[in-house]
Structures are given as structure tokens and as C-alpha cells.
């Protein structure tokens, strides 16, 4: 595989915050960046060379993108496979449409991980109401596709509750998962290209209402568990024949065993801390991976923490940035104009042993 050298043009499907941070990594390396997004004011719009304005089901938009790009990557995986198949005929798509077809469907994804020998939570396909007859409760009912940040998910304690949730989701195909009694949650971000494979240090994640709230790096787990987690991520990346970045979200059990929750074949919210904490950020590594350039070191400069800023922090008006920044945190805002509840608007990071306390306190004074 030939390298795609600086001066070339990278296309990104989606113009949200991940595309914005990918562009902020690609531009200093000399790449041109073009995103496809329906919103001309999308978060990436102010930092990219061009926004191709189009819906994700508009074949003309994909044709335009293919014409001007040397490689295309993405910031979200919920694009229908039929469009990706066509796109991949004219321009390299990394990660490939075959990977995306698996990771956009929880059921296919779990079947795939199972086949690699890596453990996932017990699960059952629920395609129609009758499938709930033999189900075990309690569990978490999740729509097989289009769910994110806790959306399309319901904890269900009985068949009646599961039926209600299934109908509320519109009777679409679902997965019923057993509830994992985990000790903590981690994620492993792994990059793979024609030149090899490389993991980031492990991130420890705390969620609130199904949305990532805080990340700590390195995760407070034993070396044995860390090795097991990285081995599992590499195994999955290789089995997928990944070209690009993959985040593997995992549960850690009290005995240290790991259980995979889900995959995201793109930069991940838990990896935002790499911008400050690692020698190479997840965004730069993603660019290197899709362009088949040698990887940068993922070594930590320092331990660190990240706190997400959701639209809820705007409830009482514009947050007090001055006060928050007095504590030495770094501020990242995504340029979203409308601060809706539960919408990811930005994040704060800090380095050092007290990083978690620092980002939490800074967020409180907002
Ligand atoms: P997901 O969208 O699947 O990543 O789920 C969001 C969050 O819900 C996870 O990070 C966990 O905190 C929780 N969760 C999801 N699935 C399970 C499960 N099977 N058992 C326990 N907690 C879960």
C-alpha cells in the first residue's frame, strides 16, 4: 500500500467534533481536508478547506467527495453500506465498508467479536416481540443500529418492560444483553495500517446517563489486565483487517477479566485526552493510519483526565470560562451554536496526578 503523502486531500464523512479535531491534526501536516455534512455550519466547517453540503443518503454528495479526495475516512459509522460500497469503488475508504457494515449493527458486531474468541456480554437477538418469550431478565435492550450515547437503550427487568421498550423503539431489530456487573469501564484505542499496529495507553471511563462523563489515563488497572485488554483490541483489529483507528470499549470485572462492550472504528471521545497527554494524539494517529504513514509514539507525557462539557452546562447562561481556566485546565469547544441538553459541546483536560480532581472542580465552577 502506497503512502498518501502531505499535500494530498483527505475526505471525512461527517463534520462534527471528531472531524474538526481530525482536521486540526491533518492541517499542520500539510493535508487538505474536505468534509461531507448536511450542515454548512457543522463544527468542522471553520477549520477545513471545504464542506461538501449534502445528506448522507445523497449519491451526488459522495460522488463529489470521491472526485476531490485521495482517501476518505469518517467520524461516524451510521452510513448505509450501499453508499459506502459505491464510494469505495472510486476512492480508498479507510476503515473499509466491510468493517462499517459490522460495527454499525450491534448484532453483527457481537457475532464477529465472539468468533475472534474475545468475550462479550451474553446477548440475544430480538427481531420480533415473540423473541422475548425465551429471554432472560434483567437485561439491557438496545436497538441493533443507530443507537449512540445511551439512546435506543433501556434497562428492562421483565418481559412486559422489554415488550414496552421494543414497541417504543419502533419494533426495530434489537439486542438484549445481560447486565454486566463490572468493576470499571475502559477503552483501548488501536491504530492499524499496512505498516503495523499500535495501541494507546488504556483509558478509564466513567459514564453518566449512558454518556461518557470523565476519562482518566492511564486506567487504574493491573498490568495483566492492561495487557489482556490491548491483546484483545489488537486481535479484533487484525480480524477486521483494519486500516485506520478502532476504539474497543470494555468492561473490567472485579477479578480483572475483560468483556468487550462495543467497537467504534474511528477516533473516540475517551481518546481526546491524547491531545495533551500523549506524544501523538489519536487524531494524528488516525491520519497517519489512513495515509499509511509511520505511526507516532503513543507514549504518555503525563497521566491526565478529561471531563466532557454537555449542553446542560449552558442552562444558566454562558459558562464562566475565566473562572474555570484559572485552575490550569485546557478548554476545547466544538463551535456548536445551540447548547442542547446532553449535547457534547466541548471538553476540559488536565495533566498530572491531580488531573481528575482539577477537571471536576473546573467543571463545577463553570
Ligand atoms: P453503549 O452505548 O452500549 O456503549 O452503552 C453505554 C453505557 O451503558 C456503557 O458504557 C455502560 O456504562 C452501560 N452499559 C451498556 N451495556 C451494558 C451491559 N451489558 N451491562 C452493564 N452496563 C452496560
Coordinates of C-alpha atoms and ligand atoms in Angstrom, one line a residue:
X1 CA 0.0 0.0 0.0
X2 CA 1.5 3.3 -1.1
X3 CA 1.6 6.2 1.4
X4 CA -0.8 9.1 0.9
X5 CA 1.6 12.0 1.3
X6 CA 1.1 15.5 2.7
X7 CA -0.3 17.8 0.1
X8 CA -3.0 15.1 -0.7
X9 CA -6.6 15.6 0.2
X10 CA -8.4 13.7 3.0
X11 CA -12.2 13.4 2.9
X12 CA -14.2 12.9 6.1
X13 CA -17.8 11.6 6.3
X14 CA -19.4 13.9 8.9
X15 CA -18.4 17.3 10.0
X16 CA -18.9 17.1 13.8
X17 CA -16.3 17.5 16.6
X18 CA -14.3 14.4 15.7
X19 CA -13.9 15.6 12.1
X20 CA -12.9 19.0 13.5
X21 CA -10.2 17.5 15.6
X22 CA -9.1 15.2 12.8
X23 CA -8.7 18.3 10.6
X24 CA -6.9 20.1 13.3
X25 CA -4.3 17.3 13.3
X26 CA -4.2 16.9 9.5
X27 CA -3.8 20.6 8.5
X28 CA -0.4 21.2 10.2
X29 CA 0.9 18.0 8.5
X30 CA 0.1 19.7 5.1
X31 CA -3.0 17.8 4.1
X32 CA -6.1 19.4 2.6
X33 CA -9.3 18.3 4.4
X34 CA -12.8 18.2 3.0
X35 CA -15.9 17.1 5.0
X36 CA -19.3 15.9 3.8
X37 CA -22.1 17.1 6.1
X38 CA -25.6 18.3 5.7
X39 CA -24.9 21.4 7.8
X40 CA -22.8 24.2 6.3
X41 CA -22.1 25.4 9.9
X42 CA -21.0 22.0 11.2
X43 CA -18.2 22.0 13.9
X44 CA -15.5 21.2 11.3
X45 CA -16.6 23.9 8.9
X46 CA -14.4 26.6 10.4
X47 CA -11.2 24.5 10.2
X48 CA -11.4 22.6 6.9
X49 CA -10.7 23.6 3.3
X50 CA -14.2 22.8 2.2
X51 CA -17.6 21.4 3.3
X52 CA -19.5 19.4 0.7
X53 CA -23.0 20.1 1.8
X54 CA -25.2 17.0 1.3
X55 CA -27.3 14.5 3.1
X56 CA -25.7 11.1 4.0
X57 CA -28.1 9.5 1.6
X58 CA -27.3 11.7 -1.4
X59 CA -25.3 9.8 -4.0
X60 CA -24.2 13.1 -5.6
X61 CA -22.5 14.3 -2.4
X62 CA -20.5 11.0 -2.3
X63 CA -19.6 11.4 -6.0
X64 CA -18.4 14.9 -5.4
X65 CA -16.3 13.8 -2.4
X66 CA -14.7 10.9 -4.3
X67 CA -13.7 13.2 -7.1
X68 CA -11.7 15.6 -5.0
X69 CA -10.2 13.2 -2.3
X70 CA -7.2 10.8 -2.3
X71 CA -8.6 8.9 0.7
X72 CA -11.8 9.0 2.7
X73 CA -12.3 8.3 6.4
X74 CA -15.2 9.0 8.7
X75 CA -16.2 10.3 12.1
X76 CA -19.4 8.2 12.5
X77 CA -20.4 4.8 11.3
X78 CA -24.1 5.1 10.7
X79 CA -23.8 5.5 6.9
X80 CA -25.8 2.9 4.9
X81 CA -23.5 0.3 3.4
X82 CA -24.9 0.9 -0.2
X83 CA -23.4 4.4 -0.3
X84 CA -20.1 3.3 1.1
X85 CA -19.8 0.4 -1.5
X86 CA -20.2 2.9 -4.3
X87 CA -17.8 5.4 -2.7
X88 CA -15.1 2.7 -2.1
X89 CA -15.1 1.9 -5.9
X90 CA -13.7 5.4 -6.7
X91 CA -11.5 6.3 -3.7
X92 CA -9.8 4.3 -0.8
X93 CA -12.2 4.2 2.2
X94 CA -10.5 3.6 5.5
X95 CA -11.8 1.9 7.6
X96 CA -13.5 -0.1 4.8
X97 CA -17.2 -0.5 4.1
X98 CA -16.8 -4.2 5.3
X99 CA -15.8 -3.1 8.8
X100 CA -18.5 -0.4 8.9
X101 CA -21.2 -2.9 7.9
X102 CA -20.3 -5.0 11.0
X103 CA -19.8 -2.2 13.5
X104 CA -23.0 -0.3 12.6
X105 CA -25.1 -3.3 13.7
X106 CA -24.7 -4.5 17.3
X107 CA -25.7 -8.0 16.5
X108 CA -23.3 -8.5 13.6
X109 CA -20.6 -6.8 15.7
X110 CA -21.1 -9.2 18.7
X111 CA -21.2 -12.2 16.4
X112 CA -17.9 -11.1 14.9
X113 CA -16.2 -10.5 18.3
X114 CA -17.4 -13.8 19.6
X115 CA -15.8 -15.5 16.6
X116 CA -12.4 -14.0 17.4
X117 CA -12.6 -15.7 20.9
X118 CA -12.8 -12.3 22.8
X119 CA -15.6 -12.3 25.4
X120 CA -18.7 -10.2 25.1
X121 CA -21.7 -9.9 27.4
X122 CA -24.4 -12.6 26.9
X123 CA -26.8 -11.4 24.2
X124 CA -29.8 -12.5 22.3
X125 CA -31.2 -11.1 19.0
X126 CA -34.7 -9.7 19.4
X127 CA -36.2 -9.2 15.9
X128 CA -39.9 -9.5 16.9
X129 CA -41.9 -9.4 20.1
X130 CA -42.1 -13.2 20.3
X131 CA -38.4 -13.4 20.6
X132 CA -38.8 -12.0 24.1
X133 CA -40.7 -15.1 25.3
X134 CA -37.5 -17.1 26.0
X135 CA -35.4 -14.1 27.1
X136 CA -33.7 -13.8 30.5
X137 CA -34.1 -10.7 32.7
X138 CA -32.9 -8.3 33.9
X139 CA -31.1 -7.1 30.7
X140 CA -30.4 -4.1 28.5
X141 CA -32.4 -3.8 25.3
X142 CA -30.5 -2.0 22.7
X143 CA -31.5 -1.2 19.1
X144 CA -29.2 -3.1 16.8
X145 CA -28.5 0.1 14.7
X146 CA -28.4 3.9 15.1
X147 CA -28.0 3.9 18.9
X148 CA -25.4 6.2 20.5
X149 CA -24.7 7.9 23.8
X150 CA -27.3 5.8 25.6
X151 CA -30.0 6.5 23.0
X152 CA -32.0 3.5 21.9
X153 CA -31.3 1.6 25.1
X154 CA -33.4 0.6 28.1
X155 CA -32.7 -1.4 31.2
X156 CA -35.6 -4.0 31.4
X157 CA -36.4 -6.1 34.4
X158 CA -39.3 -8.2 33.0
X159 CA -40.8 -9.4 29.8
X160 CA -43.5 -6.8 30.0
X161 CA -41.0 -4.0 30.3
X162 CA -39.0 -5.3 27.5
X163 CA -42.0 -5.5 25.2
X164 CA -42.9 -1.9 26.0
X165 CA -39.3 -0.8 25.2
X166 CA -39.3 -2.8 22.0
X167 CA -42.5 -1.1 20.8
X168 CA -41.2 2.3 21.9
X169 CA -38.1 1.7 19.8
X170 CA -40.5 1.1 16.8
X171 CA -40.2 -2.7 16.7
X172 CA -36.8 -2.4 15.0
X173 CA -34.3 -5.3 15.4
X174 CA -32.7 -5.2 18.9
X175 CA -30.2 -7.0 21.0
X176 CA -31.0 -8.0 24.6
X177 CA -27.8 -8.0 26.6
X178 CA -27.2 -9.4 30.1
X179 CA -26.3 -6.7 32.6
X180 CA -22.6 -6.9 33.3
X181 CA -21.6 -6.4 36.9
X182 CA -18.4 -4.6 36.1
X183 CA -15.8 -3.1 38.3
X184 CA -14.8 -0.3 35.9
X185 CA -15.0 0.6 32.2
X186 CA -12.0 1.1 29.9
X187 CA -11.4 1.7 26.3
X188 CA -8.5 0.7 24.1
X189 CA -7.7 2.7 21.0
X190 CA -5.7 0.9 18.4
X191 CA -4.3 2.1 15.1
X192 CA -3.5 -0.3 12.3
X193 CA -2.2 0.3 8.8
X194 CA -0.1 -1.6 6.2
X195 CA 2.9 -0.8 8.4
X196 CA 1.7 -2.4 11.6
X197 CA -0.4 -2.0 14.7
X198 CA -0.1 0.2 17.7
X199 CA -2.2 0.8 20.9
X200 CA -2.6 3.9 23.0
X201 CA -2.4 3.6 26.8
X202 CA -5.6 2.4 28.3
X203 CA -8.4 4.9 29.2
X204 CA -10.6 4.5 32.2
X205 CA -14.1 5.8 31.6
X206 CA -17.0 6.9 33.8
X207 CA -20.4 7.4 32.3
X208 CA -23.4 9.3 33.4
X209 CA -26.9 8.5 31.9
X210 CA -25.2 6.4 29.2
X211 CA -22.9 9.3 28.1
X212 CA -19.2 9.5 28.7
X213 CA -18.6 11.9 31.6
X214 CA -14.9 11.5 32.7
X215 CA -11.8 9.8 31.3
X216 CA -8.6 9.1 33.2
X217 CA -5.3 8.0 31.6
X218 CA -3.7 5.6 32.4
X219 CA -6.6 3.4 33.6
X220 CA -6.2 2.2 37.2
X221 CA -5.9 -1.5 36.3
X222 CA -3.2 -4.1 36.7
X223 CA -0.5 -4.7 34.1
X224 CA -2.0 -8.1 33.4
X225 CA -5.5 -6.7 32.7
X226 CA -3.9 -3.9 30.6
X227 CA -2.1 -6.5 28.5
X228 CA -5.2 -8.6 28.2
X229 CA -7.2 -5.6 27.0
X230 CA -4.6 -4.5 24.5
X231 CA -4.2 -8.0 23.2
X232 CA -8.0 -8.3 22.7
X233 CA -8.1 -5.0 20.8
X234 CA -5.2 -5.9 18.5
X235 CA -6.9 -9.3 17.9
X236 CA -10.1 -7.6 16.9
X237 CA -8.3 -5.0 14.7
X238 CA -6.4 -7.7 12.9
X239 CA -9.5 -9.9 12.4
X240 CA -11.3 -6.8 10.9
X241 CA -8.3 -6.1 8.6
X242 CA -8.5 -2.6 10.0
X243 CA -6.9 0.3 8.1
X244 CA -7.4 3.3 10.5
X245 CA -8.4 3.7 14.1
X246 CA -10.5 1.4 16.3
X247 CA -11.8 2.1 19.8
X248 CA -12.8 -1.0 21.8
X249 CA -14.9 -0.3 24.8
X250 CA -14.6 -2.9 27.5
X251 CA -15.9 -3.7 31.0
X252 CA -13.3 -4.9 33.6
X253 CA -14.7 -7.4 36.1
X254 CA -13.6 -7.4 39.7
X255 CA -11.3 -10.4 39.0
X256 CA -9.6 -8.4 36.2
X257 CA -11.2 -10.3 33.3
X258 CA -12.3 -8.1 30.4
X259 CA -15.6 -8.2 28.5
X260 CA -16.0 -6.2 25.3
X261 CA -19.0 -3.8 25.1
X262 CA -18.7 -2.3 21.7
X263 CA -16.5 -1.1 18.8
X264 CA -16.1 2.3 17.2
X265 CA -13.9 2.3 14.0
X266 CA -12.9 6.0 14.4
X267 CA -11.4 8.4 17.0
X268 CA -13.3 8.2 20.3
X269 CA -14.4 10.6 23.0
X270 CA -12.3 8.8 25.5
X271 CA -9.2 9.5 23.4
X272 CA -9.5 13.3 23.5
X273 CA -7.0 13.4 26.4
X274 CA -4.3 12.1 24.0
X275 CA -4.1 15.7 22.5
X276 CA -2.3 16.8 25.7
X277 CA -1.2 13.6 27.4
X278 CA 0.4 11.6 24.5
X279 CA 3.3 12.3 22.1
X280 CA 0.9 11.6 19.3
X281 CA -2.9 12.3 19.6
X282 CA -5.5 9.8 18.5
X283 CA -6.4 12.2 15.7
X284 CA -2.9 12.5 14.3
X285 CA -2.5 8.7 14.6
X286 CA -5.8 8.2 12.7
X287 CA -4.5 10.4 9.9
X288 CA -1.2 8.5 9.8
X289 CA -3.0 5.2 9.7
X290 CA -5.4 6.1 6.9
X291 CA -2.5 7.6 4.9
X292 CA -0.2 4.6 5.6
X293 CA 2.5 6.7 7.2
X294 CA 4.7 5.5 10.1
X295 CA 2.9 5.8 13.4
X296 CA 3.9 8.3 16.0
X297 CA 4.8 7.3 19.6
X298 CA 1.8 6.8 21.8
X299 CA 3.9 7.2 25.0
X300 CA 2.3 9.3 27.7
X301 CA 3.9 12.7 28.6
X302 CA 1.9 12.5 31.8
X303 CA -1.1 11.0 33.4
X304 CA -4.3 13.0 32.7
X305 CA -8.0 13.4 32.8
X306 CA -10.8 14.7 30.7
X307 CA -14.3 16.0 31.6
X308 CA -17.0 16.3 28.9
X309 CA -19.0 19.6 28.7
X310 CA -22.6 18.9 27.7
X311 CA -25.2 21.5 26.7
X312 CA -26.6 21.2 30.3
X313 CA -23.7 23.4 31.5
X314 CA -25.3 26.3 29.5
X315 CA -28.6 26.0 31.3
X316 CA -28.0 29.2 33.4
X317 CA -26.3 31.1 30.6
X318 CA -22.8 31.1 29.1
X319 CA -20.4 29.2 31.4
X320 CA -17.8 31.1 33.4
X321 CA -14.8 30.3 31.2
X322 CA -12.5 32.7 33.0
X323 CA -13.1 31.1 36.4
X324 CA -12.7 27.6 35.0
X325 CA -9.4 28.4 33.2
X326 CA -7.9 29.8 36.4
X327 CA -7.4 26.2 37.6
X328 CA -5.0 25.3 34.8
X329 CA -7.3 23.2 32.6
X330 CA -7.2 23.2 28.8
X331 CA -10.5 24.1 27.2
X332 CA -11.8 22.6 23.9
X333 CA -15.0 23.9 22.4
X334 CA -16.5 22.4 19.3
X335 CA -18.1 25.6 17.9
X336 CA -21.7 24.3 18.3
X337 CA -24.1 27.2 18.4
X338 CA -27.0 25.5 20.1
X339 CA -26.3 24.2 23.6
X340 CA -29.0 21.5 23.9
X341 CA -29.2 19.2 27.0
X342 CA -26.9 16.1 26.6
X343 CA -25.3 17.5 23.5
X344 CA -21.5 17.3 23.6
X345 CA -20.3 20.9 23.3
X346 CA -16.6 20.6 24.4
X347 CA -14.3 19.1 27.0
X348 CA -11.8 20.1 29.6
X349 CA -8.4 18.3 30.2
X350 CA -5.7 18.5 32.8
X351 CA -2.4 16.6 33.3
X352 CA -0.7 15.3 36.4
X353 CA -1.7 13.1 39.4
X354 CA -4.5 15.5 40.5
X355 CA -5.9 15.8 36.9
X356 CA -9.2 14.2 37.8
X357 CA -9.9 16.5 40.7
X358 CA -8.8 19.5 38.6
X359 CA -11.1 18.9 35.7
X360 CA -14.0 18.0 38.0
X361 CA -13.5 21.2 40.0
X362 CA -13.1 23.4 36.9
X363 CA -16.3 22.0 35.5
X364 CA -18.2 22.7 38.8
X365 CA -17.2 26.4 38.7
X366 CA -18.5 26.8 35.1
Ligands
LIG1 P1 -23.2 1.6 25.0 O1 -24.0 2.6 24.2 O2 -23.5 0.2 24.6 O3 -21.7 1.9 25.0 O4 -23.7 1.8 26.5 C1 -23.5 3.0 27.2 C2 -23.1 2.6 28.7 O5 -24.2 1.9 29.3 C3 -21.9 1.8 28.8 O6 -20.7 2.5 28.8 C4 -22.2 1.2 30.2 O7 -21.9 2.1 31.2 C5 -23.7 0.9 30.2 N1 -23.9 -0.5 29.6 C6 -24.1 -0.8 28.3 N2 -24.3 -2.1 28.2 C7 -24.2 -2.7 29.4 C8 -24.2 -4.0 29.9 N3 -24.5 -5.1 29.1 N4 -24.1 -4.2 31.2 C9 -23.9 -3.1 32.1 N5 -23.8 -1.8 31.7 C10 -23.9 -1.6 30.3

